[in-house]
Short mmCIF file of C-alpha atoms in Angstrom, two decimals:
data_model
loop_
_atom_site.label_atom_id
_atom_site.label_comp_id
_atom_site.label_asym_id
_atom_site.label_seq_id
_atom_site.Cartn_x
_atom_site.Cartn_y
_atom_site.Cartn_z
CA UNK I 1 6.88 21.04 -50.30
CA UNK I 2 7.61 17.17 -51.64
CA UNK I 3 9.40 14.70 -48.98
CA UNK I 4 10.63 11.63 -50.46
CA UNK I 5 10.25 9.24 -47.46
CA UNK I 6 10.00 5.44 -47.53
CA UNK I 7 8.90 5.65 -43.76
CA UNK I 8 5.27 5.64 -41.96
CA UNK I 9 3.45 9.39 -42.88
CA UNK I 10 2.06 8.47 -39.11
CA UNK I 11 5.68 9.28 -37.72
CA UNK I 12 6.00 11.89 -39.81
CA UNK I 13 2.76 13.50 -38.35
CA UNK I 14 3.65 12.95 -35.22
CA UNK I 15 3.73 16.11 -32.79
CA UNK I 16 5.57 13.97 -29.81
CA UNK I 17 8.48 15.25 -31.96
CA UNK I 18 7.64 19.15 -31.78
CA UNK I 19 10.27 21.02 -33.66
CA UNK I 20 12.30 18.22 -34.85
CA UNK I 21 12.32 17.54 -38.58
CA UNK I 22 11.27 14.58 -40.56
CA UNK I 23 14.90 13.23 -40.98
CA UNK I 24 15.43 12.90 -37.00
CA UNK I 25 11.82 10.95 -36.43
CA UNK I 26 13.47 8.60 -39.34
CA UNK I 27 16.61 7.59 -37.84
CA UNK I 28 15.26 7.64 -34.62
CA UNK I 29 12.38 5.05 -35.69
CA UNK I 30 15.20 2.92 -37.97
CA UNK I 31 17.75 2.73 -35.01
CA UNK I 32 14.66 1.00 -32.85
CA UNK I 33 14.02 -1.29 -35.89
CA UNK I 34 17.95 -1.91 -36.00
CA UNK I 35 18.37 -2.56 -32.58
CA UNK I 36 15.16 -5.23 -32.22
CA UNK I 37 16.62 -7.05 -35.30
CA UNK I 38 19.92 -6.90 -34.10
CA UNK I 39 18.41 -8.72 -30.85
CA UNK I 40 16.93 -11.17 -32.72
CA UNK I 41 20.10 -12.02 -34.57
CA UNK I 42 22.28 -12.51 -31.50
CA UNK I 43 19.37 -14.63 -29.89
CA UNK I 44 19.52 -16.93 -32.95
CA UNK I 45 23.20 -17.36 -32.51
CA UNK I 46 23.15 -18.04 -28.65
CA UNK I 47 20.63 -20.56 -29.48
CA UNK I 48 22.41 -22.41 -32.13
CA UNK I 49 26.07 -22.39 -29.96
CA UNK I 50 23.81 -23.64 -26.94
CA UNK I 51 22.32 -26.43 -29.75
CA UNK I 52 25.93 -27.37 -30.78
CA UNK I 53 26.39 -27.82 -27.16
CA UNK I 54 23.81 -29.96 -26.47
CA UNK I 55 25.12 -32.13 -29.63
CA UNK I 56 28.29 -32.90 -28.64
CA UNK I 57 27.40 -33.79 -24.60
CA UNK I 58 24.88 -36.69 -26.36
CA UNK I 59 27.41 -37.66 -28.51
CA UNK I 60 29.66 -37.98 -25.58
CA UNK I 61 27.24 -39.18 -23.68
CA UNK I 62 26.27 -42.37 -26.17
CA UNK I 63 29.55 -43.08 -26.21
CA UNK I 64 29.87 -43.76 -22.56
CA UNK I 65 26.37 -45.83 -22.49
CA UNK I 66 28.14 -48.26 -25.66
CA UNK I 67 28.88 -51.49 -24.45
CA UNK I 68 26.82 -51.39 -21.04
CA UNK I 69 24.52 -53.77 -22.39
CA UNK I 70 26.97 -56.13 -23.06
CA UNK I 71 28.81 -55.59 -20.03
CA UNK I 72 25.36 -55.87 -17.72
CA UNK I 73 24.81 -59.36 -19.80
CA UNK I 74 28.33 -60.72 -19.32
CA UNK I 75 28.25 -59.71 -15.33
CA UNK I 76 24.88 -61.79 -15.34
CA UNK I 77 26.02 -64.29 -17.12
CA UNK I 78 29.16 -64.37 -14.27
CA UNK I 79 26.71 -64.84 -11.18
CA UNK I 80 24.72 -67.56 -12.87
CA UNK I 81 27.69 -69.50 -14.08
CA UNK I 82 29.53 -69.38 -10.72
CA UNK I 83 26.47 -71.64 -9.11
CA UNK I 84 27.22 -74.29 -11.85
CA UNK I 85 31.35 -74.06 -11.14
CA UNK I 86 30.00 -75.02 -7.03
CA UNK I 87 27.35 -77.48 -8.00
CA UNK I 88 30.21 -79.48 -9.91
CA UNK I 89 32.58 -78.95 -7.32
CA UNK I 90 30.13 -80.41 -4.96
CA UNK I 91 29.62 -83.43 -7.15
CA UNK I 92 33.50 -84.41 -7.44
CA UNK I 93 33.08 -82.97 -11.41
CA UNK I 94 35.66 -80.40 -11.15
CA UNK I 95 35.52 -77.93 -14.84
CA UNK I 96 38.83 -76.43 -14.94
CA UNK I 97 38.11 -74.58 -18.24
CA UNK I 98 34.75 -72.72 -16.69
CA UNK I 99 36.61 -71.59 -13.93
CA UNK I 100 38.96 -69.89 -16.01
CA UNK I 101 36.63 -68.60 -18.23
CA UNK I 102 35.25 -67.28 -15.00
CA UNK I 103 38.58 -65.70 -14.82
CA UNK I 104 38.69 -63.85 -17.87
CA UNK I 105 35.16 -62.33 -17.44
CA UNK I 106 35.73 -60.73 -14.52
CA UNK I 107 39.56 -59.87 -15.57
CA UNK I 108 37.87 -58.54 -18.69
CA UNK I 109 35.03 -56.30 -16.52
CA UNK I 110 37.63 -54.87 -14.64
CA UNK I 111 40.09 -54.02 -16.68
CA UNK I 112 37.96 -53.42 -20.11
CA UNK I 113 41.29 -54.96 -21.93
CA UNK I 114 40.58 -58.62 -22.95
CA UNK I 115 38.86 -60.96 -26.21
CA UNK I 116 35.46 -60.60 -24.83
CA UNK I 117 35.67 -56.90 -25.89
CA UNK I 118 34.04 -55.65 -22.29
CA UNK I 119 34.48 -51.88 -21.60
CA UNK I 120 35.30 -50.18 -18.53
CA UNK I 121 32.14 -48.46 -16.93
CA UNK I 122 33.37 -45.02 -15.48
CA UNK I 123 31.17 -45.92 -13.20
CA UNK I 124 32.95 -45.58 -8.97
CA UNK I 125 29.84 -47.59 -7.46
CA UNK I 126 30.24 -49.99 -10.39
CA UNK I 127 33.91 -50.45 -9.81
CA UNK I 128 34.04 -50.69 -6.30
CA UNK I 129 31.54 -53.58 -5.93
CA UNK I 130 33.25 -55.47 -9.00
CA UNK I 131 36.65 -54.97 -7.08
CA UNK I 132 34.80 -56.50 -3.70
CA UNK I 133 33.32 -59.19 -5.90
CA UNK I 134 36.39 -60.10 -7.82
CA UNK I 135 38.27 -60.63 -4.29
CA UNK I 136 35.50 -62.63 -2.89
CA UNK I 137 35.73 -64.64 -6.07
CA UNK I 138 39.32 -65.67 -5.09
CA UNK I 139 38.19 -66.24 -1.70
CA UNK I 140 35.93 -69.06 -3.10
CA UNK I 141 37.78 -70.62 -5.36
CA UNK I 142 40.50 -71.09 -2.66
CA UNK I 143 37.32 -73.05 -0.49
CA UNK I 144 36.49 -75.16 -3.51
CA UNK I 145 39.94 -76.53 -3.79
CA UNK I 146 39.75 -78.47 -0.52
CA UNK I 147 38.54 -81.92 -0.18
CA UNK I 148 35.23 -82.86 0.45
CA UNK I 149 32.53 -80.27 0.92
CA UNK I 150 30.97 -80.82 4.10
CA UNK I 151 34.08 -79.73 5.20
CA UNK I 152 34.53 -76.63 3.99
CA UNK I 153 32.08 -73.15 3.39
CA UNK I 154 31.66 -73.25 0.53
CA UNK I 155 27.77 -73.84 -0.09
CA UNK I 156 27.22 -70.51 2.40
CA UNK I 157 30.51 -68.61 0.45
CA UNK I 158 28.74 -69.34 -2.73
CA UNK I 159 25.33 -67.56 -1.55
CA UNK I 160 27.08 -64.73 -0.20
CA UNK I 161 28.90 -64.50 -3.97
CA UNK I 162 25.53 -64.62 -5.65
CA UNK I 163 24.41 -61.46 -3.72
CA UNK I 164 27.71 -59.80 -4.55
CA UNK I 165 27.65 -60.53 -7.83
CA UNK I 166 23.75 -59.15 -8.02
CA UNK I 167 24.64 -55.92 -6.35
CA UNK I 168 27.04 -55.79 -9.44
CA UNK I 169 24.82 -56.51 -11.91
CA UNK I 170 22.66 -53.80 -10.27
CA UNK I 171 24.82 -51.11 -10.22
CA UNK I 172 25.88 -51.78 -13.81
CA UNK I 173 22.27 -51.20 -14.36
CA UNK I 174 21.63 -47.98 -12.56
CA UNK I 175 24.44 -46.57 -14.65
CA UNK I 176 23.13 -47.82 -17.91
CA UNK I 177 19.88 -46.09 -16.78
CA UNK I 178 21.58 -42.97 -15.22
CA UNK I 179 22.86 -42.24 -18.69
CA UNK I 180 19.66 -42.94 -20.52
CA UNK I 181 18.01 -40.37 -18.43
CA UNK I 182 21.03 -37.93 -19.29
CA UNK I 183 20.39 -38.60 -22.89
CA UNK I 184 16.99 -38.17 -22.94
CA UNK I 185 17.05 -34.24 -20.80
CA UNK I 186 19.90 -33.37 -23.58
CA UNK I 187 17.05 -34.26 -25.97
CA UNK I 188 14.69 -32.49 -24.40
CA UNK I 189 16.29 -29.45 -24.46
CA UNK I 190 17.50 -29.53 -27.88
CA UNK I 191 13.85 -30.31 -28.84
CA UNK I 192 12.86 -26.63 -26.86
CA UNK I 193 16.29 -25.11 -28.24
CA UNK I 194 14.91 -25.74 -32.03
CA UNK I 195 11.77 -24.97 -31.24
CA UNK I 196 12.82 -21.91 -30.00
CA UNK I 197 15.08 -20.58 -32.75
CA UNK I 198 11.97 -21.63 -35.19
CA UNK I 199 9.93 -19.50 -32.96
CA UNK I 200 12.78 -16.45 -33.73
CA UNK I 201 12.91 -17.61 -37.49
CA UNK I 202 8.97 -16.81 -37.91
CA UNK I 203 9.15 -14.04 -35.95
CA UNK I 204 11.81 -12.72 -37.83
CA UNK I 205 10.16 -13.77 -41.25
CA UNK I 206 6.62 -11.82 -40.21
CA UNK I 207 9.20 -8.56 -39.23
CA UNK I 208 10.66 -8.76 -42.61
CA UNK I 209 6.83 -9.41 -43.97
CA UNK I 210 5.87 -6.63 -42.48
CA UNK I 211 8.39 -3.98 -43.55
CA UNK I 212 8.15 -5.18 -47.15
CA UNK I 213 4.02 -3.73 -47.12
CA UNK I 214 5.01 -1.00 -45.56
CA UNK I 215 7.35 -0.34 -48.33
CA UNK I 216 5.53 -1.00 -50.84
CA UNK I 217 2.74 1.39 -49.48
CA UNK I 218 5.16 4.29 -48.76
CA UNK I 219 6.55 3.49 -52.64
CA UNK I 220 2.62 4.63 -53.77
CA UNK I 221 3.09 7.91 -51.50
CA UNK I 222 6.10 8.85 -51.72
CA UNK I 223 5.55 11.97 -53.69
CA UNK I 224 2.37 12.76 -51.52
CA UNK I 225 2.47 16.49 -50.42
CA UNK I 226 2.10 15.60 -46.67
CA UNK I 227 -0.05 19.21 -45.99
CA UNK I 228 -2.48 18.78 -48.92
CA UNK I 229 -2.48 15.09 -49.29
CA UNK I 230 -2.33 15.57 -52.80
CA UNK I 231 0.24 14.14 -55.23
#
C-alpha cells in the first residue's frame, strides 16, 4: 500500500502511536505546529501594542520636557538680574523698567501665559518654591521703596532672595532631568521591545525555513511504499 503524506516518514514509523493510523499521528503533529505558530503570532502582536505604547508615553513625555530649557534660563536670568535692581537701588539709580521686566518674568513662570512664551512646569516642587519666591519678591520690592538703605533690610532681604530664587532654578532643573531619565528608560525598553520581536521574526523565518525542506523532501517520497521503501 501507497500513502500520500507530505509529513515526516519518522512519525509515521512511530510505535508511541500503537494502533492509531497515519492520519491521527498527522493532525496530531500539525495541531502542535499550529499551536507554536499561533504563539508566536500573538507574541508579535503583544510586542508591537506594548511598542505603540512606549511611543506615545515619549511623545508625551517630550512634550512636557519642551520649553524647560528656556524656562531654567529665564529663572536664572531672574536671580541674577534682581542683584543689579538692589545694587541700583543702593546707589540712588532707581530702573523702573527692570523691575517690571522683573515682573513679567516671574508673572510669565507662573502663569505660562505672557510674550516671553514661558511654559508652565507641571512640576508641584517647582511651583511651590516659585509661588514662595514670587511673594518674597514683593516683600523686597516693598523694602527698596524706602529711603535710604542703611535704613532698611534690604541688603540681607536681597541674599535671602538669591537663595530662593536658586532653590528655583534647582528644582526647575531636577525636573528637566527627571524627565530626561523618563525618556531615556522608554527608550530603553523600546530598544529590548524591537529587539525582541526581531528575535520572534527570525525565529519565525528559520520555522518557516524549516518546514519548506521538509516539504520538499517528503515531495521526493511521497509515493515511497513505507514497508518496502521502494517507490
Amino acid at each position: 500500500m501507497r500513502y500520500r503524506v507530505k509529513y515526516s516518514s519518522r512519525l509515521i514509523r512511530n510505535k508511541e502511536y500503537h494502533g492509531r493510523s497515519v492520519i491521527e499521528v498527522v493532525m496530531i503533529k500539525g495541531n502542535v505546529k499550529i499551536d507554536r505558530k499561533n504563539l508566536i503570532s500573538i507574541l508579535q502582536s503583544c510586542l508591537v501594542l506594548i511598542l505603540v505604547i512606549l511611543v506615545a508615553l515619549m511623545m508625551v513625555e517630550i512634550g512636557n520636557l519642551k520649553g524647560t530649557a528656556r524656562v531654567i534660563n529665564y529663572a536664572g536670568l531672574v536671580r541674577g538680574a534682581t542683584q543689579r535692581a538692589v545694587k541700583l537701588e543702593i546707589t540712588g539709580t532707581r530702573n523702573d523698567e527692570l523691575i517690571a521686566y522683573l515682573d513679567d518674568i516671574l508673572s510669565d513662570l507662573t502663569s505660562g501665559d505672557g510674550h516671553y512664551e514661558l511654559v508652565k512646569l507641571k512640576d508641584a516642587a517647582y511651583q511651590e518654591r516659585l509661588d514662595i519666591q514670587s511673594a518674597y519678591w514683593e516683600r523686597l520690592k516693598a523694602e527698596a521703596r524706602q529711603r535710604g538703605y542703611e535704613n532698611t533690610q534690604i541688603v540681607a532681604m536681597s541674599e535671602t532672595y538669591f537663595e530662593m530664587a536658586d532653590e528655583t532654578v534647582s528644582a526647575a532643573e531636577h525636573y528637566s532631568e527627571k524627565i530626561a531619565m523618563k525618556i531615556r528608560t522608554i527608550e530603553i525598553l523600546s530598544a529590548l521591545d524591537m529587539l525582541c520581536l526581531v528575535i520572534l521574526i527570525m525565529l519565525q523565518t528559520a520555522m518557516a525555513l524549516k518546514m519548506a525542506r521538509k516539504n520538499q523532501l517528503l515531495e521526493q517520497k511521497a509515493y515511497i511504499d513505507i514497508h518496502t521503501g521502494l517507490p
